[in-house]
Coordinates of C-alpha atoms in Angstrom, one line a residue:
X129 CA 88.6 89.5 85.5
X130 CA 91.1 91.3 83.1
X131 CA 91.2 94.4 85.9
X132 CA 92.0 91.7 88.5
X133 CA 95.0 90.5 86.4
X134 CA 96.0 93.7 85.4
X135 CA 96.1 95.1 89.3
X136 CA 97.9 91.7 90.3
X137 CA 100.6 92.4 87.7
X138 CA 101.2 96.0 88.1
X139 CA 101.2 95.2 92.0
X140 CA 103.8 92.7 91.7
X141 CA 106.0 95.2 88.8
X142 CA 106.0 98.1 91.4
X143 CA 106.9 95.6 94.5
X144 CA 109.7 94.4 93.0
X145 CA 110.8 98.3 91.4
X146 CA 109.9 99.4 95.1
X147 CA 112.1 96.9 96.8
X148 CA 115.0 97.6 95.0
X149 CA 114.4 101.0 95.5
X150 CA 114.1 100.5 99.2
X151 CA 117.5 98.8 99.1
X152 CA 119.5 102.0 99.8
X153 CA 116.8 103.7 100.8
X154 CA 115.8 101.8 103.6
X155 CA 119.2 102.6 105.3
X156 CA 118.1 106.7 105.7
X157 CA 114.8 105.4 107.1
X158 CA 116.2 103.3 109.8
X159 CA 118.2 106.1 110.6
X160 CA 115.4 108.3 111.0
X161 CA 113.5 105.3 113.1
X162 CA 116.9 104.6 115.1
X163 CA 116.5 108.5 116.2
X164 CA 112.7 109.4 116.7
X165 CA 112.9 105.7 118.7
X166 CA 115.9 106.7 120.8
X167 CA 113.7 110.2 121.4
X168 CA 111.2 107.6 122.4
X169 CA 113.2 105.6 124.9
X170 CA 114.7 109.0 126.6
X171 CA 111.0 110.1 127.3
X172 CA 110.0 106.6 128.9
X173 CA 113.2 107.1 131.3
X174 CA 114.9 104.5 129.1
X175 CA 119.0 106.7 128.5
X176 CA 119.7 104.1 125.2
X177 CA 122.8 105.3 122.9
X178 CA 122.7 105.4 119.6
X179 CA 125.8 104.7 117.7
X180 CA 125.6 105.9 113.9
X181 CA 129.2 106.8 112.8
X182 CA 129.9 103.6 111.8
X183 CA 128.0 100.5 109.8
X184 CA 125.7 99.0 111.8
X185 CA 124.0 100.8 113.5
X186 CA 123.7 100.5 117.0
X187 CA 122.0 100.9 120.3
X188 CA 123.5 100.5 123.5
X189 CA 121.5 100.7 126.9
X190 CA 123.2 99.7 129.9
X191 CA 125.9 97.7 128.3
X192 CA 123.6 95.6 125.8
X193 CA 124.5 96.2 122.6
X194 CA 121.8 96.0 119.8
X195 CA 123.4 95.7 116.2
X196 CA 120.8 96.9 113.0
X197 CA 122.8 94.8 110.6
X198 CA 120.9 94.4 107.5
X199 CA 117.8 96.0 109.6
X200 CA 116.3 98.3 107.1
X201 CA 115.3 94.9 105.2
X202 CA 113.4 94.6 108.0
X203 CA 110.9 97.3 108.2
X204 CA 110.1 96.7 104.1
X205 CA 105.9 96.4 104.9
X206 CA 106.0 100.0 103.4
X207 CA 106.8 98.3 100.2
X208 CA 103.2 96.4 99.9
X209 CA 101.7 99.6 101.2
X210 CA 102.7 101.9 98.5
X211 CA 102.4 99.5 95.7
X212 CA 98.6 98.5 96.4
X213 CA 97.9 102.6 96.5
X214 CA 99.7 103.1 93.2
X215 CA 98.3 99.8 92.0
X216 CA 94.8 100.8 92.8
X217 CA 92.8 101.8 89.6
X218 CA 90.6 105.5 89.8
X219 CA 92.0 107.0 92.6
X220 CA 92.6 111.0 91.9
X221 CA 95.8 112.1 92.5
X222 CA 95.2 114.3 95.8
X223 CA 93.7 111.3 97.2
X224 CA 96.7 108.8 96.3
X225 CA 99.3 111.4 98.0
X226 CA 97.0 111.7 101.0
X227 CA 96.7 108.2 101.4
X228 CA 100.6 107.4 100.9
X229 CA 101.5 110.2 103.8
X230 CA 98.7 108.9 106.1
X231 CA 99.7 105.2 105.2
X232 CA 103.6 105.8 105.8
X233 CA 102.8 108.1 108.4
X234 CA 101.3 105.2 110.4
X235 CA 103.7 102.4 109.6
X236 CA 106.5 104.4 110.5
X237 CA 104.7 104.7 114.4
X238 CA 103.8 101.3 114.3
X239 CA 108.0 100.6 113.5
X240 CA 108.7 102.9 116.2
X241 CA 106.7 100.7 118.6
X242 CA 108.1 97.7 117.3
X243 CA 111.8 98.8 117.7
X244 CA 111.0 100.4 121.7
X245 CA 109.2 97.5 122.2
X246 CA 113.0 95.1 122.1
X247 CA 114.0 97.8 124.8
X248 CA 111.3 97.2 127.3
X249 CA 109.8 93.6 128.5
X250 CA 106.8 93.8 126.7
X251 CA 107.4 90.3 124.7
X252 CA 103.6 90.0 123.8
X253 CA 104.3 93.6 122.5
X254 CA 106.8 92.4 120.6
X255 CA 105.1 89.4 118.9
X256 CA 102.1 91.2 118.1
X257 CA 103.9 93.8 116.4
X258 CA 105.8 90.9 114.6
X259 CA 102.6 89.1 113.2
X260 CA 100.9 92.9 112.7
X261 CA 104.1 94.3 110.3
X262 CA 103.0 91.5 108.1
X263 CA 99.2 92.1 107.7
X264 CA 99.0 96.1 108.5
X265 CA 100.0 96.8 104.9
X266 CA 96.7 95.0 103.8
X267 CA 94.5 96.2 106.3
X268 CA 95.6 99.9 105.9
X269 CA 95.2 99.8 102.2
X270 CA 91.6 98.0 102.7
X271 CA 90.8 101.1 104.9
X272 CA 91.9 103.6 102.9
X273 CA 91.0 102.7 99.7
X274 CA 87.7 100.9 100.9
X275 CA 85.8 103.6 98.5
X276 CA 87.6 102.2 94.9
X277 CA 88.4 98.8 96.4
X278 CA 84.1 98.4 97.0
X279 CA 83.7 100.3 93.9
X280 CA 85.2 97.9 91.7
X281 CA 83.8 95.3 92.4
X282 CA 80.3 97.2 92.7
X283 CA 80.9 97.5 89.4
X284 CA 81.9 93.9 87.8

């Protein structure tokens, strides 16, 4: 029981360190989603502008205009992700980077979907990808730490 605890409170320590982090942070990342995203719109025949010189940012695609105010609070599931991987007790340290660049690697897709997704009519698209931002953090660390997560409790 005292692991339990003591993986609950170091999870919820690095959340909260990680969020505020994220703060500032965040705002490079949607950036970088805002242009591999755009790269994604040109390639489905979708011509969307990006405007980045000023604060918001925006995207414009035949004369709608999409304002990212206070967006990169929005794609914070990252948070979660990296705190249940440092969180989680006995992994080796190869293994922990590997699973953070795999892990981030496949949130950032999944917010790339999410934000082409508000360019196209896919609406069920869009509300599956809502619901899945909130549980893919879980379900990713599950999967990729299945081995220490089965493990532990193997062990209790």
């Amino acid at each position: 029981m005292k692991g339990k605890v003591n993986f609950l409170v170091k999870f919820l320590i690095l959340s909260t360190v990680l969020f505020l982090i994220w703060i500032p942070l965040g705002k490079v990342y949607l950036l970088l989603l805002a242009w591999v995203s755009k790269c994604v719109l040109l390639i489905m025949g979708y011509n969307a502008g990006l405007v980045v010189d000023g604060s918001p940012v925006l995207f414009v695609y035949y004369g709608h205009v999409a304002v990212m105010e206070n967006a990169h609070l929005m794609n914070f599931n990252i948070i979660p992700l990296v705190a249940l991987i440092l969180a989680t007790p006995r992994i080796e340290l190869v293994r922990r980077i590997t699973m953070l660049a795999i892990g981030i690697f496949l949130l950032f897709c999944m917010h790339v979907i999410d934000l082409v997704s508000h360019f196209t009519d896919y609406e069920v698209l869009v509300i599956f990808m809502a619901v899945g931002e909130v549980a893919v953090p879980f379900v990713l660390w599950f999967v990729l730490a299945h081995k220490e997560i089965l493990g532990n409790m193997q062990k209790r």
